[in-house]
Structure formats: structure tokens, C-alpha cells
Amino acid sequence: MNSPRVFSGMRPTGRLHLGNYLGALQNWVVLQERYECIYCVVDVHALTTVQSKEDAGQVQGNIREMVLDWLAAGIDPKRSILFVQSHVPEVLTLHALLSMVTPLGWLMRVPTFKEKVRQVTKASANQSEEALAMGDEHVSYGLLGYPVLQTADIILYKAQYVPVGQDQVPHLELAREITRRFNRTFGETFPEPQARLTEAPLILGLDGKDKMSKSLNNHVDLAATPEETAARIRTAFTDPLRLRRSDPGRPQVCNVYSLHKLFSTDSEVKTVYAECTTAKRGCVECKGHLAQNINAALAQFRQRRAEYAANPAYVDEMLAVGARRAHAIAKATMAEVREKMGLTPAPA
Ligand code: TRP
Ligand code: SF4
């Protein structure tokens, strides 16, 4: 019996950070043990926010940087299919066909769409998203269709499980609705994909903001050197009420402590707690200790990354193999879809 299929994707935004690693990548690696996994660099999705030739010129390099992080983390191209979305263009055909069974209202209600509209139009709160969307040339058809393309990604490969973070739940709900609608209209064709929520530890930003993210520039790059990492950790916010070295600290509100819980042993964490609350350790020392543990945890990752980075031909070949394997599945699905939708078979 075939094992259930998993599909997930990431937009190529360049190098990944600690939050991506603990939140998504480690989970992707584990899923390879039990499922047939397909991991996709969604370069077409990246274009929804590309508005210039300069932006477009970055996509290629970003794909490579991200794939290096995937490989270094332990995504295994022998077991899993790793490929670039646009290398299997059937997804664009399926996107167009799914758009025929997707009511406009469903798309206009997606929270990420509404947020994006507010962002790009930089608008005040008193106008509806619909009105804003209609009046702004930066709100593209592609932006609205983003979740339809995401649905096409998943069901083109008939994936059952989709490991994603909480922020993607509305997209997965929509994917299920589109899939149901297709199946009802044209006959049972696709399994309904299910979100598999990543049990991600909450990774705060170094500035204490509720999310580590590159756009907030409060992140730790996975590919940074040990020295860069230590320097970065030194900038982290700690207990804001601990003004003097002799003040006892409150680890429970300290970001550095929350990272210790992820990277230090239980007994070290206990020591940090005890020494912080009694002012036995200073924050500078505490951060140095944390940086050391993060660097130890990433040592193998960094070594593997450097090896892959030194061999660009390997990465290209690996992506070519991934695209071929993905394409074989996509072709079979599309033949079925064409038939169900009454399109004549494409001449060979
Ligand atoms: N929208 C997802 C994100 O921003 C990326 C994505 C595209 C995706 N297609 C997908 C995730 C298919 C899971 C499955 O994170
Ligand atoms: Fe945070 Fe460590 Fe400073 Fe305590 S000693 S406030 S845990 S950085």
C-alpha cells in the first residue's frame, strides 16, 4: 500500500532563519519517515509580491539559498520530491481550471488577502477591503488568486496532508472547499487535503516581538557564522526591568530565556533560572552561553550547507530529478481532470 502523500511549499525569500527551522523544516524532515513527501519552492507565488525587474532578478538566487537550507536541514532528495513550482507548469493550467469553480466571494473573504490589500494600499481603517481592492492597481488578479494556486499545488499531486503553520489555516480551508466543489461538480477526483499543524514552539523575535521574521529584522539566519550568531544574540532584548547587573531578573519575561528552553539542556535551563533570579549571572554572560548552545546545535547543519553550496551542479541536478518525478504525477492528474471537465485529450 502506498503511504499517504504530504505536500508543502515555501516562497523563496532567501535564507531561512531559526524560526523557520524549528517551526517548519524540522517537521518536514520528520515527516519523511512516514510519508511520501513533496516539497516545493513556490516561485510563482513569490511573484505576487514582485513588482519590478530588480525583484524578479532576486528570485533565482533566493531559490538556491533556500534549497541549500532545506538540504542542510536533512530534507532528503532520495526519499522526497524536491522541486521548483514553475518547473511543472501543469499547476498553472490547474489553477486556471479551478478558478472556474471558485466563487469570487470566497477569495475576497480570505484574511490574508484583506491584510495584503491594506498593506499595499496603505489605507486607513474606514474603507472596506473591497473598495480598496477595486481602486488600486497594485492589487492584482494574481494576489486574489493566490489561494487558488496554492490549492492547485496541493491537489495536482493528490496530497492528503499539508504541514503548515497556523497562519495558513484559512488557505487550507479554502483548498478543501474548492476541492469539494470540484468533486461535486465533475465527480470524485481529489482527496480533500488536511492541514497538519506544525507544533511549532513559539519563536519570538530578538526584539521580543511575537514572531521571528526576516521582514522585522529580528531573526537569526541559519547560515550565519558562529561569530555573527553570537553578535546577533547580544542584541536580544531581555527583562526590561533589569537595569543593573545586581538587579534580579525575571526569566519568564525574557526572550533569551525562552531560547535557552529550546537550545539548552534541562539542567542548564534550571541553572539559568536560578542564577538569573538571584542576580548571580549577568545578561551578557547569559547571552554568550545561549549563543554557544545555538552554535553547537547548528554545527552539523552549517557543515552540510557549506558542502552543498560548494557543489552547485549537484543542486541543479537534484532539482531536475525532482521536477521530473513531480511532472509524472502532474501529467496523470491533468489527463484525469481534462477528461472530467470535458476537455478533449491533448494530442500527443
Ligand atoms: N502560502 C504558503 C506560505 O506562504 C506557501 C505555499 C504555497 C504552500 N503553496 C503551498 C504551503 C502549498 C503549503 C502547500 O507559507
Ligand atoms: Fe534573561 Fe539571562 Fe538576563 Fe535573566 S540573565 S534576564 S534569563 S538574559
Tab-separated table of C-alpha atoms and ligand atoms in Angstrom:
chain	number	residue	atom	x	y	z
A	1	MET	CA	0.000	0.000	0.000
A	2	ASN	CA	1.203	3.480	-0.772
A	3	SER	CA	1.810	5.724	2.172
A	4	PRO	CA	-0.248	8.917	2.307
A	5	ARG	CA	1.167	11.853	0.443
A	6	VAL	CA	2.333	15.086	2.007
A	7	PHE	CA	2.769	18.352	0.142
A	8	SER	CA	4.132	21.631	1.386
A	9	GLY	CA	5.654	24.729	-0.099
A	10	MET	CA	7.655	27.783	0.822
A	11	ARG	CA	8.063	31.006	-1.049
A	12	PRO	CA	11.696	31.599	-1.998
A	13	THR	CA	12.581	34.537	0.181
A	14	GLY	CA	16.260	33.651	0.512
A	15	ARG	CA	17.997	32.292	3.562
A	16	LEU	CA	15.852	30.818	6.290
A	17	HIS	CA	16.097	31.676	9.962
A	18	LEU	CA	15.917	29.858	13.266
A	19	GLY	CA	12.151	30.247	13.407
A	20	ASN	CA	11.685	28.540	10.033
A	21	TYR	CA	13.998	25.772	11.136
A	22	LEU	CA	12.285	24.948	14.411
A	23	GLY	CA	8.836	25.718	13.084
A	24	ALA	CA	8.677	24.089	9.668
A	25	LEU	CA	11.855	22.444	8.421
A	26	GLN	CA	12.451	20.060	11.299
A	27	ASN	CA	8.892	18.860	10.957
A	28	TRP	CA	9.309	18.343	7.203
A	29	VAL	CA	12.351	16.239	7.907
A	30	VAL	CA	10.475	14.026	10.371
A	31	LEU	CA	7.509	13.544	8.031
A	32	GLN	CA	9.829	11.908	5.507
A	33	GLU	CA	9.978	8.861	7.785
A	34	ARG	CA	6.301	8.082	7.443
A	35	TYR	CA	5.004	9.669	4.272
A	36	GLU	CA	5.723	10.217	0.660
A	37	CYS	CA	6.664	13.891	0.806
A	38	ILE	CA	6.697	16.528	-1.889
A	39	TYR	CA	8.361	19.820	-1.019
A	40	CYS	CA	8.019	22.693	-3.411
A	41	VAL	CA	9.733	26.051	-3.853
A	42	VAL	CA	6.750	28.145	-4.875
A	43	ASP	CA	8.388	30.633	-7.205
A	44	VAL	CA	5.162	31.661	-8.927
A	45	HIS	CA	3.660	32.554	-5.569
A	46	ALA	CA	6.731	34.676	-4.934
A	47	LEU	CA	5.791	36.760	-7.957
A	48	THR	CA	2.634	38.030	-6.232
A	49	THR	CA	4.875	40.452	-4.391
A	50	VAL	CA	7.402	41.058	-7.167
A	51	GLN	CA	6.784	44.442	-8.741
A	52	SER	CA	9.976	45.156	-10.638
A	53	LYS	CA	12.733	43.681	-12.714
A	54	GLU	CA	15.085	44.031	-9.746
A	55	ASP	CA	12.750	41.999	-7.508
A	56	ALA	CA	12.399	39.373	-10.228
A	57	GLY	CA	16.170	39.166	-10.566
A	58	GLN	CA	16.418	38.013	-6.952
A	59	VAL	CA	14.142	35.005	-7.280
A	60	GLN	CA	16.764	32.665	-8.799
A	61	GLY	CA	19.319	33.308	-6.098
A	62	ASN	CA	16.670	33.052	-3.403
A	63	ILE	CA	15.594	29.647	-4.652
A	64	ARG	CA	19.144	28.362	-4.358
A	65	GLU	CA	19.737	29.790	-0.883
A	66	MET	CA	16.529	28.258	0.384
A	67	VAL	CA	17.118	24.853	-1.177
A	68	LEU	CA	20.562	24.764	0.439
A	69	ASP	CA	18.898	25.315	3.808
A	70	TRP	CA	16.423	22.520	3.086
A	71	LEU	CA	19.143	20.067	2.163
A	72	ALA	CA	21.322	21.029	5.099
A	73	ALA	CA	18.379	20.531	7.455
A	74	GLY	CA	18.026	16.967	6.224
A	75	ILE	CA	15.376	17.063	3.510
A	76	ASP	CA	16.472	14.010	1.568
A	77	PRO	CA	16.015	14.185	-2.210
A	78	LYS	CA	16.327	10.404	-2.454
A	79	ARG	CA	13.230	9.952	-0.379
A	80	SER	CA	11.247	13.104	-1.008
A	81	ILE	CA	10.459	15.033	-4.134
A	82	LEU	CA	12.019	18.481	-4.004
A	83	PHE	CA	11.234	20.760	-6.883
A	84	VAL	CA	10.542	24.262	-8.132
A	85	GLN	CA	6.872	25.025	-8.756
A	86	SER	CA	7.241	26.603	-12.193
A	87	HIS	CA	9.266	23.654	-13.479
A	88	VAL	CA	5.987	21.726	-13.578
A	89	PRO	CA	3.734	24.160	-15.443
A	90	GLU	CA	0.660	21.919	-15.200
A	91	VAL	CA	-0.042	23.692	-11.928
A	92	LEU	CA	-0.841	26.843	-13.894
A	93	THR	CA	-3.347	25.007	-16.055
A	94	LEU	CA	-4.988	23.542	-12.993
A	95	HIS	CA	-5.041	26.985	-11.385
A	96	ALA	CA	-6.987	28.336	-14.356
A	97	LEU	CA	-9.406	25.416	-14.322
A	98	LEU	CA	-10.000	25.598	-10.559
A	99	SER	CA	-10.689	29.301	-10.877
A	100	MET	CA	-13.868	28.329	-12.774
A	101	VAL	CA	-15.330	26.667	-9.695
A	102	THR	CA	-14.124	29.244	-7.170
A	103	PRO	CA	-16.625	31.947	-6.234
A	104	LEU	CA	-15.130	35.418	-6.098
A	105	GLY	CA	-16.709	35.946	-2.689
A	106	TRP	CA	-14.699	33.124	-1.158
A	107	LEU	CA	-11.472	34.754	-2.282
A	108	MET	CA	-12.392	38.252	-1.202
A	109	ARG	CA	-13.063	36.970	2.320
A	110	VAL	CA	-9.650	35.374	2.836
A	111	PRO	CA	-7.954	37.208	5.735
A	112	THR	CA	-4.502	37.192	4.126
A	113	PHE	CA	-5.970	38.869	1.042
A	114	LYS	CA	-7.605	41.567	3.136
A	115	GLU	CA	-4.361	42.146	5.021
A	116	LYS	CA	-2.350	42.394	1.814
A	117	VAL	CA	-4.834	44.860	0.371
A	118	ARG	CA	-4.441	47.048	3.450
A	119	GLN	CA	-0.667	46.750	3.207
A	120	VAL	CA	-0.270	47.623	-0.443
A	121	THR	CA	-2.810	50.412	-0.380
A	122	LYS	CA	-1.528	51.710	2.976
A	123	ALA	CA	-5.100	52.655	3.671
A	124	SER	CA	-6.945	53.911	6.691
A	125	ALA	CA	-9.339	51.714	8.620
A	126	ASN	CA	-12.598	53.232	7.484
A	127	GLN	CA	-12.759	51.847	3.954
A	128	SER	CA	-13.773	48.301	3.108
A	129	GLU	CA	-11.171	45.991	1.608
A	130	GLU	CA	-13.387	45.511	-1.428
A	131	ALA	CA	-13.477	49.212	-2.154
A	132	LEU	CA	-9.732	49.497	-1.648
A	133	ALA	CA	-9.031	46.471	-3.848
A	134	MET	CA	-11.102	47.847	-6.703
A	135	GLY	CA	-9.360	51.190	-6.620
A	136	ASP	CA	-5.726	50.126	-6.516
A	137	GLU	CA	-3.607	48.968	-9.406
A	138	HIS	CA	-1.254	47.034	-7.121
A	139	VAL	CA	-3.994	44.668	-6.047
A	140	SER	CA	-3.621	42.135	-8.813
A	141	TYR	CA	-5.782	39.318	-10.027
A	142	GLY	CA	-2.888	37.045	-9.063
A	143	LEU	CA	-2.944	38.261	-5.481
A	144	LEU	CA	-6.635	37.413	-5.215
A	145	GLY	CA	-5.984	34.040	-6.823
A	146	TYR	CA	-3.060	33.190	-4.527
A	147	PRO	CA	-5.033	30.549	-2.571
A	148	VAL	CA	-6.377	29.018	-5.801
A	149	LEU	CA	-2.824	28.477	-6.982
A	150	GLN	CA	-1.994	27.034	-3.576
A	151	THR	CA	-4.934	24.645	-3.930
A	152	ALA	CA	-3.686	23.636	-7.370
A	153	ASP	CA	-0.242	22.941	-5.863
A	154	ILE	CA	-1.663	20.541	-3.355
A	155	ILE	CA	-4.299	18.676	-5.316
A	156	LEU	CA	-2.287	18.360	-8.523
A	157	TYR	CA	-0.278	15.831	-6.507
A	158	LYS	CA	-3.359	14.466	-4.723
A	159	ALA	CA	-1.762	15.176	-1.378
A	160	GLN	CA	-3.737	14.304	1.754
A	161	TYR	CA	-1.674	16.171	4.336
A	162	VAL	CA	-0.284	19.663	4.257
A	163	PRO	CA	2.097	20.624	7.063
A	164	VAL	CA	1.724	24.360	7.623
A	165	GLY	CA	1.690	26.924	10.382
A	166	GLN	CA	-1.429	28.417	11.922
A	167	ASP	CA	-1.310	31.370	9.520
A	168	GLN	CA	-2.096	29.076	6.592
A	169	VAL	CA	-5.276	27.559	8.044
A	170	PRO	CA	-7.642	29.844	6.094
A	171	HIS	CA	-5.881	28.879	2.861
A	172	LEU	CA	-6.278	25.197	3.663
A	173	GLU	CA	-9.965	25.669	4.480
A	174	LEU	CA	-10.430	27.276	1.105
A	175	ALA	CA	-8.467	24.490	-0.581
A	176	ARG	CA	-10.866	21.987	0.931
A	177	GLU	CA	-13.896	23.954	-0.242
A	178	ILE	CA	-12.583	24.283	-3.785
A	179	THR	CA	-11.745	20.577	-3.812
A	180	ARG	CA	-15.218	19.618	-2.594
A	181	ARG	CA	-16.805	21.857	-5.167
A	182	PHE	CA	-14.736	20.319	-7.947
A	183	ASN	CA	-15.543	16.792	-6.823
A	184	ARG	CA	-19.252	17.561	-6.543
A	185	THR	CA	-19.375	19.210	-9.948
A	186	PHE	CA	-17.230	16.870	-12.009
A	187	GLY	CA	-17.079	13.683	-9.971
A	188	GLU	CA	-14.830	12.424	-7.192
A	189	THR	CA	-11.282	13.239	-8.303
A	190	PHE	CA	-9.199	14.689	-5.486
A	191	PRO	CA	-8.754	13.789	-1.830
A	192	GLU	CA	-9.652	16.669	0.476
A	193	PRO	CA	-6.342	17.983	1.764
A	194	GLN	CA	-5.915	18.378	5.508
A	195	ALA	CA	-3.736	20.851	7.317
A	196	ARG	CA	-1.228	19.209	9.632
A	197	LEU	CA	-0.487	21.963	12.065
A	198	THR	CA	3.174	22.211	12.827
A	199	GLU	CA	3.589	22.047	16.572
A	200	ALA	CA	5.991	24.881	16.356
A	201	PRO	CA	7.442	26.248	19.520
A	202	LEU	CA	6.721	29.946	19.519
A	203	ILE	CA	9.913	31.621	18.404
A	204	LEU	CA	9.925	35.239	19.461
A	205	GLY	CA	11.954	37.820	17.635
A	206	LEU	CA	15.189	39.026	19.217
A	207	ASP	CA	13.380	42.300	19.847
A	208	GLY	CA	10.736	40.456	21.857
A	209	LYS	CA	8.067	40.865	19.145
A	210	ASP	CA	5.737	37.909	18.915
A	211	LYS	CA	7.277	36.427	15.791
A	212	MET	CA	10.766	35.945	14.451
A	213	SER	CA	10.726	37.209	10.899
A	214	LYS	CA	13.109	38.465	8.310
A	215	SER	CA	10.922	41.409	7.404
A	216	LEU	CA	11.022	42.580	11.033
A	217	ASN	CA	14.797	42.032	11.036
A	218	ASN	CA	14.647	40.359	14.436
A	219	HIS	CA	15.861	36.969	13.263
A	220	VAL	CA	18.896	34.704	13.430
A	221	ASP	CA	19.976	33.467	9.975
A	222	LEU	CA	20.598	29.734	9.890
A	223	ALA	CA	23.530	30.214	7.576
A	224	ALA	CA	25.222	32.875	9.718
A	225	THR	CA	28.672	32.107	11.110
A	226	PRO	CA	29.048	31.304	14.818
A	227	GLU	CA	30.544	34.767	15.371
A	228	GLU	CA	27.689	36.506	13.537
A	229	THR	CA	25.226	34.472	15.546
A	230	ALA	CA	26.827	35.434	18.852
A	231	ALA	CA	26.837	39.106	17.815
A	232	ARG	CA	23.192	38.856	16.848
A	233	ILE	CA	22.202	37.241	20.152
A	234	ARG	CA	23.985	40.038	22.023
A	235	THR	CA	21.402	42.446	20.559
A	236	ALA	CA	18.460	40.490	22.026
A	237	PHE	CA	16.049	42.224	24.379
A	238	THR	CA	15.959	40.809	27.893
A	239	ASP	CA	13.954	41.613	31.021
A	240	PRO	CA	13.275	45.340	30.541
A	241	LEU	CA	13.140	45.929	34.309
A	242	ARG	CA	16.595	44.518	34.885
A	243	LEU	CA	18.557	47.737	34.658
A	244	ARG	CA	21.609	46.962	36.770
A	245	ARG	CA	23.720	43.854	36.900
A	246	SER	CA	22.816	43.491	40.585
A	247	ASP	CA	19.039	43.506	39.909
A	248	PRO	CA	17.454	40.056	39.975
A	249	GLY	CA	15.949	39.205	36.583
A	250	ARG	CA	12.645	37.669	35.508
A	251	PRO	CA	13.384	34.824	33.106
A	252	GLN	CA	9.682	34.294	32.431
A	253	VAL	CA	9.517	37.585	30.532
A	254	CYS	CA	12.949	37.243	28.953
A	255	ASN	CA	13.362	36.293	25.355
A	256	VAL	CA	16.857	34.901	25.904
A	257	TYR	CA	15.447	32.531	28.486
A	258	SER	CA	12.774	31.314	26.053
A	259	LEU	CA	15.552	30.484	23.595
A	260	HIS	CA	17.521	28.715	26.324
A	261	LYS	CA	14.499	26.462	26.736
A	262	LEU	CA	14.850	25.432	23.098
A	263	PHE	CA	18.614	25.092	22.876
A	264	SER	CA	19.958	24.286	26.343
A	265	THR	CA	19.631	21.135	28.406
A	266	ASP	CA	17.051	20.926	31.195
A	267	SER	CA	19.682	21.260	33.854
A	268	GLU	CA	21.224	24.288	32.141
A	269	VAL	CA	17.773	25.874	31.927
A	270	LYS	CA	17.315	25.338	35.665
A	271	THR	CA	20.674	26.951	36.316
A	272	VAL	CA	19.832	29.933	34.123
A	273	TYR	CA	16.591	30.399	36.049
A	274	ALA	CA	18.214	30.145	39.439
A	275	GLU	CA	21.173	32.375	38.598
A	276	CYS	CA	19.064	34.990	36.839
A	277	THR	CA	16.522	35.369	39.639
A	278	THR	CA	19.297	35.763	42.198
A	279	ALA	CA	21.423	38.084	40.043
A	280	LYS	CA	24.248	35.563	40.008
A	281	ARG	CA	24.551	35.788	36.271
A	282	GLY	CA	24.555	38.824	34.076
A	283	CYS	CA	22.720	39.121	30.783
A	284	VAL	CA	25.903	39.400	28.732
A	285	GLU	CA	27.168	36.118	30.104
A	286	CYS	CA	23.758	34.532	29.697
A	287	LYS	CA	23.634	35.502	26.009
A	288	GLY	CA	27.124	34.155	25.409
A	289	HIS	CA	26.054	30.859	26.916
A	290	LEU	CA	22.964	30.760	24.683
A	291	ALA	CA	24.952	31.599	21.538
A	292	GLN	CA	27.322	28.754	22.315
A	293	ASN	CA	24.454	26.283	22.544
A	294	ILE	CA	22.761	27.546	19.389
A	295	ASN	CA	26.056	27.285	17.542
A	296	ALA	CA	26.544	23.733	18.776
A	297	ALA	CA	23.023	22.802	17.660
A	298	LEU	CA	23.656	24.253	14.199
A	299	ALA	CA	27.179	22.956	13.666
A	300	GLN	CA	26.168	19.958	11.595
A	301	PHE	CA	23.650	21.994	9.626
A	302	ARG	CA	26.302	24.541	8.726
A	303	GLN	CA	28.826	21.982	7.705
A	304	ARG	CA	26.375	20.250	5.398
A	305	ARG	CA	25.239	23.557	3.978
A	306	ALA	CA	28.785	24.506	3.084
A	307	GLU	CA	29.273	21.161	1.337
A	308	TYR	CA	26.142	21.563	-0.773
A	309	ALA	CA	26.935	25.204	-1.501
A	310	ALA	CA	30.298	24.138	-2.926
A	311	ASN	CA	28.540	21.880	-5.394
A	312	PRO	CA	26.019	23.911	-7.424
A	313	ALA	CA	25.825	21.261	-10.146
A	314	TYR	CA	24.519	18.776	-7.601
A	315	VAL	CA	21.729	21.143	-6.558
A	316	ASP	CA	20.705	21.737	-10.185
A	317	GLU	CA	20.651	18.037	-10.937
A	318	MET	CA	18.689	17.300	-7.788
A	319	LEU	CA	16.049	19.892	-8.737
A	320	ALA	CA	15.880	18.478	-12.254
A	321	VAL	CA	15.221	14.989	-10.918
A	322	GLY	CA	12.601	16.385	-8.529
A	323	ALA	CA	10.834	18.182	-11.378
A	324	ARG	CA	10.773	15.011	-13.484
A	325	ARG	CA	9.249	12.980	-10.677
A	326	ALA	CA	6.693	15.677	-9.906
A	327	HIS	CA	5.868	16.046	-13.584
A	328	ALA	CA	4.994	12.365	-13.931
A	329	ILE	CA	2.354	12.697	-11.203
A	330	ALA	CA	1.081	16.012	-12.576
A	331	LYS	CA	0.611	14.641	-16.079
A	332	ALA	CA	-1.527	11.778	-14.854
A	333	THR	CA	-3.706	14.066	-12.749
A	334	MET	CA	-4.212	16.519	-15.586
A	335	ALA	CA	-5.278	13.805	-18.001
A	336	GLU	CA	-7.955	12.859	-15.494
A	337	VAL	CA	-9.005	16.487	-14.942
A	338	ARG	CA	-9.313	17.195	-18.660
A	339	GLU	CA	-11.469	14.154	-19.087
A	340	LYS	CA	-13.709	15.026	-16.135
A	341	MET	CA	-14.121	18.614	-17.325
A	342	GLY	CA	-14.986	17.582	-20.847
A	343	LEU	CA	-11.843	18.915	-22.488
A	344	THR	CA	-10.626	16.790	-25.365
A	345	PRO	CA	-7.466	14.850	-24.622
A	346	ALA	CA	-4.410	16.884	-25.571
A	347	PRO	CA	-2.881	15.499	-28.777
A	348	ALA	CA	0.416	13.784	-28.075
B	1	TRP	N1	1.170	30.095	1.058
B	1	TRP	C1	2.235	29.360	1.700
B	1	TRP	C2	3.002	30.297	2.617
B	1	TRP	O1	3.040	31.473	2.388
B	1	TRP	C3	3.185	28.742	0.702
B	1	TRP	C4	2.530	27.709	-0.144
B	1	TRP	C5	2.259	27.780	-1.470
B	1	TRP	C6	2.096	26.442	0.293
B	1	TRP	N2	1.689	26.655	-1.915
B	1	TRP	C7	1.567	25.790	-0.865
B	1	TRP	C8	2.091	25.786	1.532
B	1	TRP	C9	1.019	24.523	-0.780
B	1	TRP	C10	1.540	24.506	1.605
B	1	TRP	C11	1.008	23.885	0.453
B	1	TRP	O2	3.594	29.833	3.561
B	2	SF4	FE1	17.350	36.973	30.524
B	2	SF4	FE2	19.535	35.602	31.083
B	2	SF4	FE3	19.409	38.243	31.586
B	2	SF4	FE4	17.982	36.535	33.029
B	2	SF4	S1	20.213	36.658	32.930
B	2	SF4	S2	17.240	38.467	32.155
B	2	SF4	S3	17.437	34.999	31.529
B	2	SF4	S4	19.360	37.259	29.584
